[in-house]
Coordinates of C-alpha atoms and ligand atoms in Angstrom, one line a residue:
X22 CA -103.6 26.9 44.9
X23 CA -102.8 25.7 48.3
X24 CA -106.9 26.4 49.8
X25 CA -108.1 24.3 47.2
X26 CA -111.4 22.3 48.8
X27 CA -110.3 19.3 50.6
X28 CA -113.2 16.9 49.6
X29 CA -111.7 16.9 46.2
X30 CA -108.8 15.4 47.1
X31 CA -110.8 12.7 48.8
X32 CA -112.8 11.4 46.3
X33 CA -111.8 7.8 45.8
X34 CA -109.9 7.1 42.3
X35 CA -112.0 5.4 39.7
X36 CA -111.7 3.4 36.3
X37 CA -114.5 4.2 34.2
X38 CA -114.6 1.8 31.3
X39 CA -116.6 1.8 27.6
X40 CA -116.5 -1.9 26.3
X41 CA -119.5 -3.9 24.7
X42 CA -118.0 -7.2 25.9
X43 CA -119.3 -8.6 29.1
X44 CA -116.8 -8.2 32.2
X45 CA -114.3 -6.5 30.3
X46 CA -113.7 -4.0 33.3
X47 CA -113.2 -7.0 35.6
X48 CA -110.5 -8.8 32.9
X49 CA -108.5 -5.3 33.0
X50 CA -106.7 -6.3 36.3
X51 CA -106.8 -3.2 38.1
X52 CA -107.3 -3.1 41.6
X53 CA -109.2 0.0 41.3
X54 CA -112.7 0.6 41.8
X55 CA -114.4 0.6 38.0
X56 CA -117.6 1.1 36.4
X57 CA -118.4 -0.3 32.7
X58 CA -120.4 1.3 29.8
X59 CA -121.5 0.6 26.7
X60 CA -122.0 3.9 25.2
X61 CA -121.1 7.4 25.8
X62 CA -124.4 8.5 26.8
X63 CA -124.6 6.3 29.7
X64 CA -121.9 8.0 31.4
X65 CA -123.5 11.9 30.3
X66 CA -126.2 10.6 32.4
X67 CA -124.7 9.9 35.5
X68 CA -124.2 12.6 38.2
X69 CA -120.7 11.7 39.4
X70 CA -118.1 14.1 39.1
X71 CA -115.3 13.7 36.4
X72 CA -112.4 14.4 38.9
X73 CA -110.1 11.9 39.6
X74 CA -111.4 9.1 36.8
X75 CA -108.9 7.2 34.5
X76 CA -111.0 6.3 31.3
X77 CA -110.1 2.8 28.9
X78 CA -111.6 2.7 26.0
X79 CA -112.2 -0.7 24.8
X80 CA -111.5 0.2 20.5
X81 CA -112.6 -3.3 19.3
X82 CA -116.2 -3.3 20.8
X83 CA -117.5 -0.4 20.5
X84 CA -119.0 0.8 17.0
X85 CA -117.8 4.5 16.9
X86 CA -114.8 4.2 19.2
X87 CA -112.9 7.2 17.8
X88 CA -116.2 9.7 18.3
X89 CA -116.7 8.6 21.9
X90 CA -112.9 9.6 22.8
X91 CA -113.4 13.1 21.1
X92 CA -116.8 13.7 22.9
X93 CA -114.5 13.4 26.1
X94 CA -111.8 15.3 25.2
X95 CA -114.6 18.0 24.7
X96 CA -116.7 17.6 27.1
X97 CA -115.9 20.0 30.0
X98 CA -116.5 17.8 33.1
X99 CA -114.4 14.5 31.6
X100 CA -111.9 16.3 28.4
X101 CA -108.7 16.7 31.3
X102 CA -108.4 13.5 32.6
X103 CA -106.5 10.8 30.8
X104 CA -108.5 8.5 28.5
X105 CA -106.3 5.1 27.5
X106 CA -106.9 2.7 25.1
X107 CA -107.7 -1.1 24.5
X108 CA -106.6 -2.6 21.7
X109 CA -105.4 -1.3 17.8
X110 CA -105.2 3.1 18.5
X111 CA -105.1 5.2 14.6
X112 CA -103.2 7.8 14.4
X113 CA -106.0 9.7 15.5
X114 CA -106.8 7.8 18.8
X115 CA -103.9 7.9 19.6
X116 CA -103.1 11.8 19.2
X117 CA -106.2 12.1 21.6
X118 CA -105.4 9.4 24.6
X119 CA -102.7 9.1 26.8
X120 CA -101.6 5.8 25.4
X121 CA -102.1 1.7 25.3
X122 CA -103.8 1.2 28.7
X123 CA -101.2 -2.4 29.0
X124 CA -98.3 -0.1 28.9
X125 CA -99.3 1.7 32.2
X126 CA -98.0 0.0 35.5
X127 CA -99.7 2.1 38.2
X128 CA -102.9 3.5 36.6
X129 CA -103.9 4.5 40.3
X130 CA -100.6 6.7 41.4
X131 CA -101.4 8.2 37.2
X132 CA -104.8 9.2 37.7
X133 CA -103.8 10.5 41.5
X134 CA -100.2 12.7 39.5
X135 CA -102.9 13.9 37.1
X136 CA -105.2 15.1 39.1
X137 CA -102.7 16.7 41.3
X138 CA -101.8 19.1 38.6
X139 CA -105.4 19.7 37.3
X140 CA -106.0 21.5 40.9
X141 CA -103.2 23.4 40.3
X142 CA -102.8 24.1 36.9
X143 CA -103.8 27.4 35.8
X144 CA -103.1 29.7 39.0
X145 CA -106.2 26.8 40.5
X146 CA -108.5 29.4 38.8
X147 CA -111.0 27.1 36.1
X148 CA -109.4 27.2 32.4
X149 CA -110.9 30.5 30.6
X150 CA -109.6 30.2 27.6
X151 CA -108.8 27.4 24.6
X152 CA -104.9 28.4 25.3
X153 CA -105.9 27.7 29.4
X154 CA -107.6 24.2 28.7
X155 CA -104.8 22.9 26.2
X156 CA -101.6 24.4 28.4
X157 CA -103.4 22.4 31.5
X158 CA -103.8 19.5 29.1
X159 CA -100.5 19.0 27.6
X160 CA -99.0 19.8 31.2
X161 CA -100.7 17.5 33.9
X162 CA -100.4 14.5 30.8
X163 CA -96.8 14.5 30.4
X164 CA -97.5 11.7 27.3
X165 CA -99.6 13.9 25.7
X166 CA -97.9 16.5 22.5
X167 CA -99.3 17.8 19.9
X168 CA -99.3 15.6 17.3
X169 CA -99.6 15.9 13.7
X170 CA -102.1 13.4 11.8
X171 CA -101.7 13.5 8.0
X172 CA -104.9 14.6 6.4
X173 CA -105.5 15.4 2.8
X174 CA -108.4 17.7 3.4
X175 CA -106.6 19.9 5.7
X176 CA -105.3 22.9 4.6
X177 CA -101.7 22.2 5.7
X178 CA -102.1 18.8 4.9
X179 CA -102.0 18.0 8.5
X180 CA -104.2 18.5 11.1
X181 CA -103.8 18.2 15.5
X182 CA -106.6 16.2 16.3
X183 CA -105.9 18.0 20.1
X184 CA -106.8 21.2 18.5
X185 CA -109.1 20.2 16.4
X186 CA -111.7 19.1 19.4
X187 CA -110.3 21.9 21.7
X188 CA -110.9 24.7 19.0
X189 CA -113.5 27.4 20.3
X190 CA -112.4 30.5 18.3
X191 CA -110.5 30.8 15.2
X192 CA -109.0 28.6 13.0
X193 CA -106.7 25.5 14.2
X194 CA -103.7 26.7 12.1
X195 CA -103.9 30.3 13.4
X196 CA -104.2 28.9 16.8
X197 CA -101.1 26.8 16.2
X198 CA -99.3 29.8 14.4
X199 CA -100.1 31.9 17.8
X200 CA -98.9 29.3 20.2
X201 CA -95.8 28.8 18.6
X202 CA -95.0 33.0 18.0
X203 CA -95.6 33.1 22.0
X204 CA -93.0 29.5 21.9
X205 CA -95.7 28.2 24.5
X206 CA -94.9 24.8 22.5
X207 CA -91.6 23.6 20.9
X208 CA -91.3 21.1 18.3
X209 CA -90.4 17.7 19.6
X210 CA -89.9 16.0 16.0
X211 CA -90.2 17.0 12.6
X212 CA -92.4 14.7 11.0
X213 CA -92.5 16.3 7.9
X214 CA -92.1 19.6 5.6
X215 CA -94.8 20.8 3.3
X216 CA -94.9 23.0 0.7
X217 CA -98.2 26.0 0.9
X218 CA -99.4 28.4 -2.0
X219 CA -97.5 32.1 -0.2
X220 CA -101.6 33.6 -1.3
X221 CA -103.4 31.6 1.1
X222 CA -101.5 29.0 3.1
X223 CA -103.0 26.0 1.2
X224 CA -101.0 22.9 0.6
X225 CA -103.1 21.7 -2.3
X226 CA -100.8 22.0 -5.3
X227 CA -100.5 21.1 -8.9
X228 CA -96.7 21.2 -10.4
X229 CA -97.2 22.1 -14.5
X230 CA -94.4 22.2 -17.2
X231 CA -95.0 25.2 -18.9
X232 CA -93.5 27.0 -21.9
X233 CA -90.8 29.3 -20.7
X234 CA -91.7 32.0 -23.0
X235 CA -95.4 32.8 -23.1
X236 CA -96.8 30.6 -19.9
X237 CA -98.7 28.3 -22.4
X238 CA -99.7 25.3 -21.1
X239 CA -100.4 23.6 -24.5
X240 CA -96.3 22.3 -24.6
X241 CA -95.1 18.8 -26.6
X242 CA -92.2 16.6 -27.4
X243 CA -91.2 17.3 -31.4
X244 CA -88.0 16.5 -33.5
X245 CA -86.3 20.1 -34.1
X246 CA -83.7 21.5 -36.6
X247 CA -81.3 23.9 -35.9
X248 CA -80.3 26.1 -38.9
X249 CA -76.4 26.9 -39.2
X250 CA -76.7 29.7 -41.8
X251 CA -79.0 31.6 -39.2
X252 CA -78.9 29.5 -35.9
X253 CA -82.5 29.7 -35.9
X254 CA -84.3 26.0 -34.6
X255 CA -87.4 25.5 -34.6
X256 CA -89.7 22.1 -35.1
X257 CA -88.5 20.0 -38.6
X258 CA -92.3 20.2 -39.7
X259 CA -91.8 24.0 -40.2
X260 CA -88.8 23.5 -42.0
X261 CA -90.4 21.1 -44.7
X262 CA -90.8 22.8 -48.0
X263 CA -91.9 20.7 -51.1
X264 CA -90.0 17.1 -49.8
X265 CA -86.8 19.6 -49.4
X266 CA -85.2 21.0 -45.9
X267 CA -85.9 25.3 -46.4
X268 CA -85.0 27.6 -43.2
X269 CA -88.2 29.2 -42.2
X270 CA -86.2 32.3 -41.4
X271 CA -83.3 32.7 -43.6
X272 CA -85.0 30.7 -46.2
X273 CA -81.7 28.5 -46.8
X274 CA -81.8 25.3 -48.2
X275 CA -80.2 22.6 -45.7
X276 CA -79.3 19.5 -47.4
X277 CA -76.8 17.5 -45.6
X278 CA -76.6 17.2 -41.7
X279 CA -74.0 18.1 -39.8
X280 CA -73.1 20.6 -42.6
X281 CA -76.4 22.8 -42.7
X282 CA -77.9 21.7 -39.9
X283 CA -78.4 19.0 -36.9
X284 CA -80.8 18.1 -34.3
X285 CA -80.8 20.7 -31.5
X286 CA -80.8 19.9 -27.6
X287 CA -84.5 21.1 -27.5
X288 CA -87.0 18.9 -28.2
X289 CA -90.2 20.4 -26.9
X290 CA -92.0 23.1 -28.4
X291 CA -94.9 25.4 -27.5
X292 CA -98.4 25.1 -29.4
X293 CA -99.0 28.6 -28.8
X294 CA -95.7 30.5 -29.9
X295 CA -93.7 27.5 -31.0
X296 CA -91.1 28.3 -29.2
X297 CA -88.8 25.4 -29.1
X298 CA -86.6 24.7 -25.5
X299 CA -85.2 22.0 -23.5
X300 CA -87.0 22.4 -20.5
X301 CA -90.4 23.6 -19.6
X302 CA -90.8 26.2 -16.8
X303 CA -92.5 24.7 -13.5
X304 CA -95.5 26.6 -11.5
X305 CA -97.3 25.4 -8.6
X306 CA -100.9 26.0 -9.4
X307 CA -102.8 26.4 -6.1
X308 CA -106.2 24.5 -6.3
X309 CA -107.6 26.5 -3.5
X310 CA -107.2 29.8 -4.6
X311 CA -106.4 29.5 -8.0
X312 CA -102.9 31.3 -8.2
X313 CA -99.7 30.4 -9.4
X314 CA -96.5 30.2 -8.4
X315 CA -92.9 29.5 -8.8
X316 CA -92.2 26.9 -6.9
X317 CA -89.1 28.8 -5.1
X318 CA -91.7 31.2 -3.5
X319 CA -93.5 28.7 -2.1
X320 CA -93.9 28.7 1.9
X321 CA -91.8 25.8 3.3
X322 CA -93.3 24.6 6.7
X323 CA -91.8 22.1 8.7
X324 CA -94.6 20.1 10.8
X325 CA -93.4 19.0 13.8
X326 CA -95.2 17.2 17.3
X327 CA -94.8 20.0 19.7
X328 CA -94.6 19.8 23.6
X329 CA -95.1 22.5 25.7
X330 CA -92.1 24.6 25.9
X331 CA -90.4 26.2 29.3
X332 CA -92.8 29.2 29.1
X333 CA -95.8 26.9 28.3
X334 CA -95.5 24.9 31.5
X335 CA -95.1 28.4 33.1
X336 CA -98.2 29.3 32.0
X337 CA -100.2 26.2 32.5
X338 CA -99.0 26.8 36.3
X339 CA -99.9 29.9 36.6
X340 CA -102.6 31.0 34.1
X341 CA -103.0 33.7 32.2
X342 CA -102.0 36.1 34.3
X343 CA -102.6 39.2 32.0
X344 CA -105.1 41.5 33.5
X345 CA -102.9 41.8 36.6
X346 CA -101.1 44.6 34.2
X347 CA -104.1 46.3 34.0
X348 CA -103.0 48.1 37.6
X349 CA -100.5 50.3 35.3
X350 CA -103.4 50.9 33.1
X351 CA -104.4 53.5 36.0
X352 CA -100.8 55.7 35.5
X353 CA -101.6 58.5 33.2
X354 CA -102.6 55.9 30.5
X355 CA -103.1 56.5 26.9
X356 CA -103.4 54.1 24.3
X357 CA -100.7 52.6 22.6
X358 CA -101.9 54.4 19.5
X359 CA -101.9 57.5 21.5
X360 CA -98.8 57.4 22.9
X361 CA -97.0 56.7 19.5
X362 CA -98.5 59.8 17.8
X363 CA -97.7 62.1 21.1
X364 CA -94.2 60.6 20.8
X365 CA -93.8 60.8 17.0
X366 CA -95.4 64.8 17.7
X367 CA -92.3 65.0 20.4
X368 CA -89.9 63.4 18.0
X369 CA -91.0 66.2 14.9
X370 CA -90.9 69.1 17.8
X371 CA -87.7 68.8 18.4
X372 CA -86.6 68.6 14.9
X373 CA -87.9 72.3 14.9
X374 CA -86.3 73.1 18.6
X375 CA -83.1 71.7 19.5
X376 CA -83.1 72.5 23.3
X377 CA -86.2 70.1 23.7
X378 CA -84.8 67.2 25.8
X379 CA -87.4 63.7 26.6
X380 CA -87.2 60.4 27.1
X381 CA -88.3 57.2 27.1
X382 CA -88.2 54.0 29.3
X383 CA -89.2 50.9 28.6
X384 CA -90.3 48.2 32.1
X385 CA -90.3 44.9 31.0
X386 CA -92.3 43.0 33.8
X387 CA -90.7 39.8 32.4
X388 CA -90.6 38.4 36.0
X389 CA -93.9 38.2 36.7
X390 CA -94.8 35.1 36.0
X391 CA -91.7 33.4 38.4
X392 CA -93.3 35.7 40.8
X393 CA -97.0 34.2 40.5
X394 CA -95.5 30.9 40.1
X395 CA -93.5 31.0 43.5
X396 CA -95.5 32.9 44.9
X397 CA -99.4 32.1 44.4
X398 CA -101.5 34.3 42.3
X399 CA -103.0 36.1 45.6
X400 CA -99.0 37.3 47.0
X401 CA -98.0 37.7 43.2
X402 CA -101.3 40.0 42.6
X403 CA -100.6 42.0 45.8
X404 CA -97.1 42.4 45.2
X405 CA -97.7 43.8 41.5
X406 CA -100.3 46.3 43.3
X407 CA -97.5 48.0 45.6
X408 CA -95.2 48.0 42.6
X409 CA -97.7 49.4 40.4
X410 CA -97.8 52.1 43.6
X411 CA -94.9 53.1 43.7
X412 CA -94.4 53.3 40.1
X413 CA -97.2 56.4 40.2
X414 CA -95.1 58.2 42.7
X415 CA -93.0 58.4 40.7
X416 CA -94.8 59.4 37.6
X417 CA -95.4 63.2 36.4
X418 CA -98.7 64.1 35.8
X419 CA -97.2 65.2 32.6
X420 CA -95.7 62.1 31.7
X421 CA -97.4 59.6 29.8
X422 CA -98.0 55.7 30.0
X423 CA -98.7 52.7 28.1
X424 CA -99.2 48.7 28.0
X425 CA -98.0 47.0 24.8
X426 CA -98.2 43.1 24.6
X427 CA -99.0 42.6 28.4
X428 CA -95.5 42.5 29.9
X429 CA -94.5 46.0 28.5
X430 CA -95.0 48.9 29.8
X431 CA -93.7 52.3 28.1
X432 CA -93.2 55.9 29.8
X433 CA -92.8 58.7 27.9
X434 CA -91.2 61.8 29.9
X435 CA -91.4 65.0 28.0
X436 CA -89.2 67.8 29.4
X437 CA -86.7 65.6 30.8
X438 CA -82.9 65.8 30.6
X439 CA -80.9 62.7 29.9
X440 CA -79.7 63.2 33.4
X441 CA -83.3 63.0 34.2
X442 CA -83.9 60.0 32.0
X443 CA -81.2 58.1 33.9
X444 CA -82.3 58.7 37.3
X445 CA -85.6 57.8 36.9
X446 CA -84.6 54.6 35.1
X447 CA -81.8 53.8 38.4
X448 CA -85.0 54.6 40.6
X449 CA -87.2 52.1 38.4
X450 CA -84.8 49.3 38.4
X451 CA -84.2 49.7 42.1
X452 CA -87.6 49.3 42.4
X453 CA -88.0 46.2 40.7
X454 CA -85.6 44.8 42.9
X455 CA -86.6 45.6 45.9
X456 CA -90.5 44.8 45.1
X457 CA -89.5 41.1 45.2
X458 CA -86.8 41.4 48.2
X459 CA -87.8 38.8 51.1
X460 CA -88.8 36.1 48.3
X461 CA -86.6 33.7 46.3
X462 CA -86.8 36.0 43.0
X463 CA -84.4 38.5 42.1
X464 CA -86.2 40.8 40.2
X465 CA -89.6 41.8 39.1
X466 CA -88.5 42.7 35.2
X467 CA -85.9 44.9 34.0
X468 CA -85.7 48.8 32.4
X469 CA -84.7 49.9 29.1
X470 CA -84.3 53.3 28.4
X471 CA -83.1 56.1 26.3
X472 CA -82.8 60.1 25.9
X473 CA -83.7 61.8 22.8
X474 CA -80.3 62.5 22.9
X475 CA -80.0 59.1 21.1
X476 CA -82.9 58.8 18.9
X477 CA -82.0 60.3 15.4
X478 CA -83.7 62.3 13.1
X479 CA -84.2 59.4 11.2
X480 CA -86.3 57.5 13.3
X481 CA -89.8 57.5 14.2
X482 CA -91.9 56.6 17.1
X483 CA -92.4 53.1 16.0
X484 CA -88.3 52.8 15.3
X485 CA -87.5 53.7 18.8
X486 CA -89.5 51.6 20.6
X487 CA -88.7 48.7 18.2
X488 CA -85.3 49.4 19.2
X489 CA -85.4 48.9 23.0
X490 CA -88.0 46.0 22.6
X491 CA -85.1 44.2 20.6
X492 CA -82.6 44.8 23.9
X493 CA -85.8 43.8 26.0
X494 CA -85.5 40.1 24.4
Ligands
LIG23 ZN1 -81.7 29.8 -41.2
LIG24 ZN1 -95.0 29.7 -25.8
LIG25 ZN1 -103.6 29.5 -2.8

């Protein structure tokens, strides 16, 4: 935010360098003030503040290069600035750093752009969460993405380094699964597509020919015969009698081929029913969890780099801005839970009485996070409050609320014609226009909503609300 303390700003730009040559700071050419290490402890024991400091990382003199970059990207004074590299980057480097440190032409008006955004990334609140610290990331380093780094030990078979060093709670994948169902990140490239076990999301698997009768692993190439009296084939040792050519199942004698018999298209046989076909079945045998598959049900998942998407950058800017919902929280609130079963109770009521009339309405504060975003968090908060306001005056006691997934909140109006239902809807929308009139936003989110008039017997609770969240998106 704007009241952000002014000595930060002032504090002069710095290179800190990590090399184990001698004056390797001075050969960088930078006109910058800089500072050399040789090891990642002697900068943990200095008491300067990380703000404003461009790191290089000299990769061919240091013993353990790749450890000292992810003990900055974790540590919480240093892990947002940007941290370039010297000399040959992996894969892994470089899906930490913000490049090859020759590449950069102005490393000063970088550092300065960075540090910019880092005041004013997240609402300027401090990062609270491992979604607050890797939004702020990926947006004030605009070379940064999330990039994919093949790993056979990985689940997935790839791994985010980025994630990997940012991770404080669950797993990296789940993390990645949850940033991509909000679309905080879009995928940049596809890199490459993987195949997991559907039972546990493990990319660890063994393709076996098996017989396509019983399963049986135990499956080998063998000459067959195929008998024209009966049709039946089977593997030529089972048709050897005495130095003669008998049918094992029609016990015909086949002397000549191509008159009693000939060599059928199958040549592999099973050990275990000796079942004779042309093509083994496959199955993907999981070596994680043991099960197997056909490999048509196996979970195809495309791994991509990913940037932060339109909505991501909106959140980096503005932060999580969730618990400025919890105002409605105060309106007659059940839980979610609650409110389904009340509404499902209304739904089955009225299945028994025909003259009951309700409704429900559906705000979708969509808007808010333009509004934070133009207008600070402060005028944004404030602005949600009076909305929140007016939204109990016009709330029956009777008449019950909810929050779903933040931005959504529900009201249930029992008693209520579909006149009624209308009205207070016009009222709603009108006040979600005018709550933002005077500022360059149109409106604060938008209402959905619906009569029982036009929920059928059919549906349940859950069905309605499904229904209206579908027009909400
Ligand atoms: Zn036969
Ligand atoms: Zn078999
Ligand atoms: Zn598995």
């Amino acid at each position: 935010m704007a009241e952000q303390p002014e000595q930060q700003t002032r504090e002069p730009l710095r290179i800190v360098v990590f090399s184990r040559r001698a004056g390797f700071a001075d050969g960088l050419g930078t006109n910058l003030p800089s500072q050399q290490h040789a090891a990642y402890e002697e900068l943990a024991s200095t008491p300067e503040s990380g703000a404003r400091t461009g790191f290089v990382v000299d990769l061919e003199s240091l013993p353990e290069p790749l450890e000292l970059i992810r003990a900055l990207r974790q540590h919480p004074e240093w892990r947002m600035q940007l941290i370039w590299t010297r000399g040959d980057a992996g894969p892994e480097s470089r899906a930490l750093t913000d490049g090859a440190f020759e590449t950069v032409d102005n490393p000063g008006e970088r550092i300065e752009t960075c540090s910019g955004r880092l005041l004013t990334a997240n609402g300027g609140q401090p990062a609270r969460s491992q979604d607050d610290v890797l939004l702020t990331l990926l947006w004030s380093h605009p070379h940064m993405s999330l990039q994919p780094v093949r790993d056979w030990s990985a689940p997935e078979l790839y791994r985010y380094p980025l994630l990997d060093v940012l991770l404080e709670e669950d797993t990296p994948e789940f993390w990645l699964r949850g940033l991509k169902q909000r679309r905080l990140v879009e995928g940049q490239e596809l890199v490459d597509r993987v195949r997991l076990c559907p039972g546990c999301r493990h990319g660890h698997l063994s393709f076996v020919d098996v017989c396509p009768e019983c399963d049986s692993l135990d499956i080998r190439t063998e000459p067959g015969l195929h008998c024209f009296s009966c049709g039946h084939v089977a593997p030529q040792r089972l048709f050897q009698d005495n130095g003669m050519l008998s049918c094992p199942n029609c016990h015909a004698t086949l002397r000549h081929i191509g008159e009693d018999y000939d060599r059928p298209l199958e040549n592999h046989v099973c050990g275990g029913c000796q079942h004779m076909f042309m093509e083994g079945r496959v199955l993907a045998r999981c070596m994680a969890c043991g099960q197997a598959h056909d490999p048509d049900a196996l979970e195809a998942l495309g791994v991509y780099r990913y940037r932060l998407s339109e909505a991501g950058r909106l959140v980096a800017r503005t932060g999580d801005i969730g618990d400025l919902y919890g105002v409605f929280d105060e309106i007659n609130y059940v839980s979610p839970e609650h409110f389904e079963f009340f509404f499902d109770w209304t739904l089955k009521l009225r299945e028994r009485h025909e003259e009951i009339r309700f409704g429900l309405i559906l705000l979708h504060l969509n808007g808010l996070a333009r509004v934070i975003d133009t207008l600070g968090h402060g005028r944004g908060a404030a602005l949600v409050d009076s909305f929140a306001e007016r939204v109990k005056a016009l709330v029956r006691t009777t008449d019950l609320v909810t929050r779903t997934a933040d931005d959504r909140i529900w009201l249930l109006l029992p008693q209520t014609s579909a006149d009624g239902v209308d009205v207070l809807a016009g009222r709603l929308s009108r006040l979600m226009e005018d709550s933002v009139e005077g500022t360059a936003l149109d409106r604060l989110g938008r209402v959905y909503h619906e009569s029982s008039i036009g929920m059928s017997e059919a549906e349940d609770a859950a069905a309605v609300m499904a229904r209206l969240v579908s027009r909400s998106q």
